Short mmCIF file of N, CA and C in Angstrom, two decimals:
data_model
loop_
_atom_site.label_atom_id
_atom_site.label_comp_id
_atom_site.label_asym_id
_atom_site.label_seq_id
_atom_site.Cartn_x
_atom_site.Cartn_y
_atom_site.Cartn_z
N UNK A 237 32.83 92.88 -137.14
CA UNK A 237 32.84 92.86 -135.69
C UNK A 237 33.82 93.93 -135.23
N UNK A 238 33.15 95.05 -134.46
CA UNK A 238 34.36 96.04 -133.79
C UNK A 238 33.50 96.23 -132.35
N UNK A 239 35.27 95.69 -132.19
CA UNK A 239 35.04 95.03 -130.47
C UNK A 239 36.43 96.42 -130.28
N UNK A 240 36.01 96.74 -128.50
CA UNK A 240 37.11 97.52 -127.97
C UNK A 240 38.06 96.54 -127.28
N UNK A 241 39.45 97.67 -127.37
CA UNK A 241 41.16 97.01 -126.95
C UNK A 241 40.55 95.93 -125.50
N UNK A 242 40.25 96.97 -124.66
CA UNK A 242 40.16 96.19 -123.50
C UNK A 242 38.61 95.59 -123.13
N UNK A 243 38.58 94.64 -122.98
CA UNK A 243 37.09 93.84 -122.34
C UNK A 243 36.86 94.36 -121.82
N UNK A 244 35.10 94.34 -121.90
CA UNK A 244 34.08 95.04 -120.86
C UNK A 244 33.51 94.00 -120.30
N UNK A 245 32.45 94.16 -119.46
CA UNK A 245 32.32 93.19 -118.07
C UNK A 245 31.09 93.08 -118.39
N UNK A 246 29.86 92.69 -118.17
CA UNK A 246 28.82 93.11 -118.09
C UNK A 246 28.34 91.51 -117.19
N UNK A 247 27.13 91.69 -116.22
CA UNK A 247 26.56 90.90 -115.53
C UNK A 247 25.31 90.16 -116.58
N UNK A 248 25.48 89.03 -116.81
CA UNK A 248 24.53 88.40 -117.88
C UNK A 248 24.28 87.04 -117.83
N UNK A 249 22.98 86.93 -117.89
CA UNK A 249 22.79 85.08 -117.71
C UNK A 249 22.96 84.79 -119.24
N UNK A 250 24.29 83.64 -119.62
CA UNK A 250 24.76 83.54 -120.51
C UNK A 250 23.84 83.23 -121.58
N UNK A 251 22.77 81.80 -120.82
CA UNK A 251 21.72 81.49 -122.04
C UNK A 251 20.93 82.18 -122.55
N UNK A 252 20.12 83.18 -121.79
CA UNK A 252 19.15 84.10 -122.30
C UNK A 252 19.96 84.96 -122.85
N UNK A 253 20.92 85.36 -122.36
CA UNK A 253 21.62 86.69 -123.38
C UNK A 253 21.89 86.14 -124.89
N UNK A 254 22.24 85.26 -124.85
CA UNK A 254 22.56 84.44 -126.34
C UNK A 254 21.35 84.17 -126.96
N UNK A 255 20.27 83.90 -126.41
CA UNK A 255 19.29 84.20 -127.04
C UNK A 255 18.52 85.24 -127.61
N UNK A 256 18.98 86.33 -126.72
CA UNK A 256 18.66 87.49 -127.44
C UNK A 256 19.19 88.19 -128.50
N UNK A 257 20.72 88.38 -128.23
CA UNK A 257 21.44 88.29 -129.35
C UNK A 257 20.95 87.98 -130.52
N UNK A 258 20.98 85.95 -130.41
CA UNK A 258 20.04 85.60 -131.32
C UNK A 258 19.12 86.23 -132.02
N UNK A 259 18.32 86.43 -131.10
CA UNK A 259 16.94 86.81 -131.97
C UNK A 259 17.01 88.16 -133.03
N UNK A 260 17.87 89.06 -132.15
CA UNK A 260 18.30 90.25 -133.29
C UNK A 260 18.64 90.26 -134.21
N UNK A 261 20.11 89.42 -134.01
CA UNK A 261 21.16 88.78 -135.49
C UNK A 261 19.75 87.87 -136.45
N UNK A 262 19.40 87.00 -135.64
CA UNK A 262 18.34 86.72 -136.95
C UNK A 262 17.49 87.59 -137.59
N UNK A 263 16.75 88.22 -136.99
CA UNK A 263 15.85 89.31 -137.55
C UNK A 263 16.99 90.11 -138.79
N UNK A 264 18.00 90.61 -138.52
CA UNK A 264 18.96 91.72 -139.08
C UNK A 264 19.10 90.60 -140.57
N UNK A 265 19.43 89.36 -140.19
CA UNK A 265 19.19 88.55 -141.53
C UNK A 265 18.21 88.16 -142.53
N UNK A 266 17.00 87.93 -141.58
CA UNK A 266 16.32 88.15 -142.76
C UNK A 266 15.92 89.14 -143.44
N UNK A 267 16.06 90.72 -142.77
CA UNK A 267 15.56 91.73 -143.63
C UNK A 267 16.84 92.04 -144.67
N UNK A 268 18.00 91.48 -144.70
CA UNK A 268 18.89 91.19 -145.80
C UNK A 268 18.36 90.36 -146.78
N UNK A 269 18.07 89.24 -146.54
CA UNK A 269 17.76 88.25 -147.22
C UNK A 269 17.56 88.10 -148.62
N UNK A 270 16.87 89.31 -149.07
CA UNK A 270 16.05 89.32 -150.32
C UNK A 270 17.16 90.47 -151.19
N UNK A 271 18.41 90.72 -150.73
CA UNK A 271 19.57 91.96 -150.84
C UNK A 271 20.60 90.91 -152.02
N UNK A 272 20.76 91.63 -152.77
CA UNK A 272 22.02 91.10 -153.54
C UNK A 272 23.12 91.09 -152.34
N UNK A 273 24.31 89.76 -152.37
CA UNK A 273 25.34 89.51 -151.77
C UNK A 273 26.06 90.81 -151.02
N UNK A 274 26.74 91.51 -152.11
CA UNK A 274 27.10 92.58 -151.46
C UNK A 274 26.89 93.89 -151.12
N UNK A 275 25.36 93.63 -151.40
CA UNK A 275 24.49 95.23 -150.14
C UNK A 275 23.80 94.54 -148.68
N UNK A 276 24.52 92.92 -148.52
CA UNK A 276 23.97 92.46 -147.42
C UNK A 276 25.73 92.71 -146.40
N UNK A 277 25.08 93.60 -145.27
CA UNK A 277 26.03 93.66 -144.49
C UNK A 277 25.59 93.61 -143.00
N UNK A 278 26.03 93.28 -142.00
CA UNK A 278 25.96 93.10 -140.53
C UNK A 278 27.00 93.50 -139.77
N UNK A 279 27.16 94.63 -139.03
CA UNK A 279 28.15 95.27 -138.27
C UNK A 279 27.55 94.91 -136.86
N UNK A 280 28.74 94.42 -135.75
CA UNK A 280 27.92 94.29 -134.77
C UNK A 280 29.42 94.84 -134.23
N UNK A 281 29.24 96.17 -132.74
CA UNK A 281 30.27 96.74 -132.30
C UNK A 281 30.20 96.85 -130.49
N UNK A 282 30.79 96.61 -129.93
CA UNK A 282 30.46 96.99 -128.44
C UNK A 282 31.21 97.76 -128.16
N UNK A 283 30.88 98.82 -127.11
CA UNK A 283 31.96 99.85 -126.25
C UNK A 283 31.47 99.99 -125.30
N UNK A 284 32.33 101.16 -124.31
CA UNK A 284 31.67 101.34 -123.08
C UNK A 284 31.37 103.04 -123.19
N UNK A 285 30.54 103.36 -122.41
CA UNK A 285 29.97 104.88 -122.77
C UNK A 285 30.15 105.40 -120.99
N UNK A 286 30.87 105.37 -120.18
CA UNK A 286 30.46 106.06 -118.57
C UNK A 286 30.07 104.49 -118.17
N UNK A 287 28.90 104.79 -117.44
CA UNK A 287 28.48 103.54 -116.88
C UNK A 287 27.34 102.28 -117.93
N UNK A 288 27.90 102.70 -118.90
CA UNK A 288 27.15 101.57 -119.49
C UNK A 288 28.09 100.71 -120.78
N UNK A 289 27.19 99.85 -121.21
CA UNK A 289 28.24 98.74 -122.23
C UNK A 289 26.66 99.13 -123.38
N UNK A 290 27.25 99.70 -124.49
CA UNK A 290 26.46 99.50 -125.81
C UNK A 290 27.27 98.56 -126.68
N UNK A 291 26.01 97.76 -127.02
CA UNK A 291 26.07 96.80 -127.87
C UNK A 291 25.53 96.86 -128.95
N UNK A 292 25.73 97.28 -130.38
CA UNK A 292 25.00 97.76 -131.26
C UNK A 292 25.26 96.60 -132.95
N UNK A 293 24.07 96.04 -132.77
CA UNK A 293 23.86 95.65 -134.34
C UNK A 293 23.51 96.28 -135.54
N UNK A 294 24.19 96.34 -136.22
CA UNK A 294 23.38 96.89 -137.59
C UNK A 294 23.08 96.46 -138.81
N UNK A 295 22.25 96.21 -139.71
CA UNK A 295 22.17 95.86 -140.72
C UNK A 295 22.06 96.69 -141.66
N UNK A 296 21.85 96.04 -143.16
CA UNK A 296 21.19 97.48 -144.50
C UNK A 296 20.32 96.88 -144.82
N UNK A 297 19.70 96.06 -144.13
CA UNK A 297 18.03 95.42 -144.48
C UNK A 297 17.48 96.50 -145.16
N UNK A 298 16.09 95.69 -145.09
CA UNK A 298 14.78 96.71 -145.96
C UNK A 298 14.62 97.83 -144.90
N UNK A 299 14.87 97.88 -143.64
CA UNK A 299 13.71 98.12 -142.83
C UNK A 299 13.42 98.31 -142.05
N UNK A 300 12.42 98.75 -140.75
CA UNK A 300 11.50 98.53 -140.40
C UNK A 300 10.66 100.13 -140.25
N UNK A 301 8.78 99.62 -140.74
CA UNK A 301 8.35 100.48 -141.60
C UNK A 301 8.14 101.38 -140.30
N UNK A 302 8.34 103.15 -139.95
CA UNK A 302 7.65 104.16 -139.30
C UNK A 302 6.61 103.41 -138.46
N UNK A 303 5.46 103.36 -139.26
CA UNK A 303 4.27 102.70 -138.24
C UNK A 303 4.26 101.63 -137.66
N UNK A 304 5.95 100.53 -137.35
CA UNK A 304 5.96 99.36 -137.18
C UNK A 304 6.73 99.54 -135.51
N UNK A 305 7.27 100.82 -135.46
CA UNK A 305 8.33 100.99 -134.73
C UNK A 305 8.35 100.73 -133.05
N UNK A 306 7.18 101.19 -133.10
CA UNK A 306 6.40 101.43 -131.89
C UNK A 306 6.30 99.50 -131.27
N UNK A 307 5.69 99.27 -132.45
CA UNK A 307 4.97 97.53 -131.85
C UNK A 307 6.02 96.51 -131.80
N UNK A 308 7.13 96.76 -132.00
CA UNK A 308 8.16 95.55 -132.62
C UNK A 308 8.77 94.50 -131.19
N UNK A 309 8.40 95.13 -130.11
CA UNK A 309 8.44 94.65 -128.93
C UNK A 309 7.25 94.09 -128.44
N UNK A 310 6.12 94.20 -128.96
CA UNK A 310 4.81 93.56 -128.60
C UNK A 310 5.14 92.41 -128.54
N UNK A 311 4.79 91.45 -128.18
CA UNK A 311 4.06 90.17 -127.83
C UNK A 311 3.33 89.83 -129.34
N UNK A 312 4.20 88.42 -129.75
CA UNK A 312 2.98 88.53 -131.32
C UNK A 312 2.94 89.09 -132.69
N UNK A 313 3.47 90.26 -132.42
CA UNK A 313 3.60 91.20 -133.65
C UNK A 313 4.76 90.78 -134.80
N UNK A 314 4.71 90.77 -135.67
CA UNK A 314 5.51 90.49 -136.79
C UNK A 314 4.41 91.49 -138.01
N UNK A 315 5.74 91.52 -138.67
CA UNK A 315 5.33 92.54 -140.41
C UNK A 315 5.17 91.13 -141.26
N UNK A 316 5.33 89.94 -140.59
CA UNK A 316 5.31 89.03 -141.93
C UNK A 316 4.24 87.67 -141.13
N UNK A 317 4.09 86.98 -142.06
CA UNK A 317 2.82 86.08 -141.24
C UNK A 317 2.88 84.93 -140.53
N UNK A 318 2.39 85.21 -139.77
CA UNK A 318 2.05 83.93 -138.28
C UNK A 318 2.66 83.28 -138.63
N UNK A 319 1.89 82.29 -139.95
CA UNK A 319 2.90 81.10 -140.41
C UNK A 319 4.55 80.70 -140.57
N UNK A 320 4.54 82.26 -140.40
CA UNK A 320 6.63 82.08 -141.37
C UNK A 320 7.05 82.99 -139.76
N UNK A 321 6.69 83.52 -138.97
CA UNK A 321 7.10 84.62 -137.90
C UNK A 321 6.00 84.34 -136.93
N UNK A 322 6.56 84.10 -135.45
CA UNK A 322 5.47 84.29 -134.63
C UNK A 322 5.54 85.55 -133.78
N UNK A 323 5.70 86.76 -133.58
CA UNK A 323 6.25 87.43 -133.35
C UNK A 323 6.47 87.29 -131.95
N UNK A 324 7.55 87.01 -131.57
CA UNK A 324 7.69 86.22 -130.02
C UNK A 324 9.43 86.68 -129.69
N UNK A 325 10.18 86.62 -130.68
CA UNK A 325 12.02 86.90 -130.77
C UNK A 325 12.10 88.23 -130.31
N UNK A 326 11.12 89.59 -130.45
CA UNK A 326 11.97 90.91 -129.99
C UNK A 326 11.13 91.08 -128.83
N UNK A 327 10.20 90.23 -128.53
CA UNK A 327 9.22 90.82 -127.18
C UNK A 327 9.82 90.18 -126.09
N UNK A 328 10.44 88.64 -126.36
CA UNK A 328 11.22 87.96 -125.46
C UNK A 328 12.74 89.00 -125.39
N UNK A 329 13.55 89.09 -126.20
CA UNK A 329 14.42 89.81 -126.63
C UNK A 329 14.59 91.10 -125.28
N UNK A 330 13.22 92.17 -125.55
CA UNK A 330 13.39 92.87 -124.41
C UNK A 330 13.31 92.58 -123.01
N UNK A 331 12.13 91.82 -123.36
CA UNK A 331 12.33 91.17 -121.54
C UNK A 331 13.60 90.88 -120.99
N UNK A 332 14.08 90.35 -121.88
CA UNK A 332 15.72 89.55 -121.07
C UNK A 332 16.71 91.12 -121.01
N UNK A 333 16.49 91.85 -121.72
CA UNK A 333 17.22 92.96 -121.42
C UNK A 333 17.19 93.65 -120.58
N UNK A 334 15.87 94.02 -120.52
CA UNK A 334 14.48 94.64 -118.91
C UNK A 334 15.64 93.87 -117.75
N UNK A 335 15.55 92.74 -117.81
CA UNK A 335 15.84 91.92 -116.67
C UNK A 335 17.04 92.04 -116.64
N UNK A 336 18.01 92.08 -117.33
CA UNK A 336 19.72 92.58 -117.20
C UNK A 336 19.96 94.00 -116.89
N UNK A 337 18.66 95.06 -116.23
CA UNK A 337 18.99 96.31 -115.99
C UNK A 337 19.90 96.91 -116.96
N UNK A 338 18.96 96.81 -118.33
CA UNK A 338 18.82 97.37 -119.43
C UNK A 338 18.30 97.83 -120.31
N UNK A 339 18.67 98.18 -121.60
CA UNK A 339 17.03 98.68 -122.23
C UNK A 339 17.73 99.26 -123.77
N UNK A 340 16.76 98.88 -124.49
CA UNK A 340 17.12 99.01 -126.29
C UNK A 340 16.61 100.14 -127.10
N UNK A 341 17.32 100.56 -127.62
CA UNK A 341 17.22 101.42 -128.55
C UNK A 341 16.78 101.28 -130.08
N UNK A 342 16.18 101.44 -130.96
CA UNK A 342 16.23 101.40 -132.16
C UNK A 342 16.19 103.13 -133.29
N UNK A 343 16.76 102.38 -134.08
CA UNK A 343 16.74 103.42 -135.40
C UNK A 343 16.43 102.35 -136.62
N UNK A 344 15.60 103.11 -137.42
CA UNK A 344 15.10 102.45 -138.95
C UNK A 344 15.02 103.19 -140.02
N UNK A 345 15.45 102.45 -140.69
CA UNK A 345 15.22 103.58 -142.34
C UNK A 345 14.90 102.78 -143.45
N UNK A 346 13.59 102.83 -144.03
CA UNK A 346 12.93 102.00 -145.12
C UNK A 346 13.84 101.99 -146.17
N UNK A 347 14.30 100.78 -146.52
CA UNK A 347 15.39 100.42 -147.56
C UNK A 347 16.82 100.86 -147.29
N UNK A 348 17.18 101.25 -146.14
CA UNK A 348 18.46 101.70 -145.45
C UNK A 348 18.87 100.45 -144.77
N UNK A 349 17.73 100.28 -143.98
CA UNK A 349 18.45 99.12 -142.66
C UNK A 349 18.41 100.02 -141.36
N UNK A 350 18.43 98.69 -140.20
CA UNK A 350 18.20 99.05 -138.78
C UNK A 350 19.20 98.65 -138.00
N UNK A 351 19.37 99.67 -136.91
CA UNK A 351 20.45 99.77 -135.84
C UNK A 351 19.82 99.79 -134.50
N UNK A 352 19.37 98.16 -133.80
CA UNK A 352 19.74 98.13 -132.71
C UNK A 352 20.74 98.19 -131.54
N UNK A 353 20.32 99.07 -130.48
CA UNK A 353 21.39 99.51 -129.58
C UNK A 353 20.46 98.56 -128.34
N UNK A 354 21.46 97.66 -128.05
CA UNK A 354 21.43 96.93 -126.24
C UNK A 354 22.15 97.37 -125.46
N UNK A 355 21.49 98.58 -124.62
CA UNK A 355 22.63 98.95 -123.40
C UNK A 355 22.58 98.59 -122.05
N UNK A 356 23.55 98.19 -121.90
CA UNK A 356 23.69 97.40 -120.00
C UNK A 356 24.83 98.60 -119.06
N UNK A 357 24.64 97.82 -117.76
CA UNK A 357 25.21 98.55 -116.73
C UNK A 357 26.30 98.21 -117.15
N UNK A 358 27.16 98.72 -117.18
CA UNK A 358 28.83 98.50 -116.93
C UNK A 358 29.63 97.82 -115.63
N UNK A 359 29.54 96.83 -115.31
CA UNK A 359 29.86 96.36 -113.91
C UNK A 359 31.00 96.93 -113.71
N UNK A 360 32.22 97.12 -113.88
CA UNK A 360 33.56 97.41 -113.63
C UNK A 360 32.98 99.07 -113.31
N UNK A 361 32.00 99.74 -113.84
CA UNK A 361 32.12 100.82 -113.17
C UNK A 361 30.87 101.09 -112.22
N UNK A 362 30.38 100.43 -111.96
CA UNK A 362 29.17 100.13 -110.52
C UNK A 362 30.22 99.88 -109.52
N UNK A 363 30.63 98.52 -109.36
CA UNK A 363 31.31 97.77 -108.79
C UNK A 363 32.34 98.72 -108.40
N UNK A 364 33.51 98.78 -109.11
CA UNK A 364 34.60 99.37 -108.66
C UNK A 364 34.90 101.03 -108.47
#
């Protein structure tokens, strides 16, 4: 966890944001999952950039494949099956971000691991 000296502000409905969160941190775990102990790692860091708050998870998962990159926000979509994934966690995921006058970033690298970026307005610098 690398958090900055001084708190950042950000305007957020607590439950849905925690759910989104959620849904990332889980995803970032299971593409560990199948990782010996210590090539499983999770960095999660926030700062402020000007007027915005990045929030960035990262894992060294498997993953996610080039041709997947595009859909991972769909409605439905999952790389793994219905039964075990409904793909419903990153499509909800953005919505709630959409709706916090925000918007996500990704980077992937097959057998590297993925770095989601959640960036929001910065209230302390709207506001003040």
């Amino acid at each position: 966890l690398e958090l900055p000296e001084k708190p950042v502000t950000a305007l957020l409905d607590r439950e849905y944001f925690s759910q989104a969160l959620h849904n990332i941190i889980r995803n970032s775990l299971d593409a560990m999952q199948q990782l010996e102990p210590p090539r499983r790692n999770l960095t999660i860091r926030a700062e402020t950039m000007d007027r915005w708050i990045i929030l960035e998870i990262e894992d060294t998962g498997v993953g996610i494949a080039e041709n997947n990159l595009d859909k991972i926000f769909n409605p439905f979509f999952s790389s793994h099956p219905f039964s075990r994934q409904w793909g419903i966690g990153l499509s909800l995921t953005y919505k709630i971000v959409a709706a916090h006058e925000g918007h996500i970033e990704v980077e992937s690298r097959r057998g590297a691991g993925t770095t989601m970026r959640v960036i929001l307005p910065n209230v302390k610098k709207i506001y003040v």
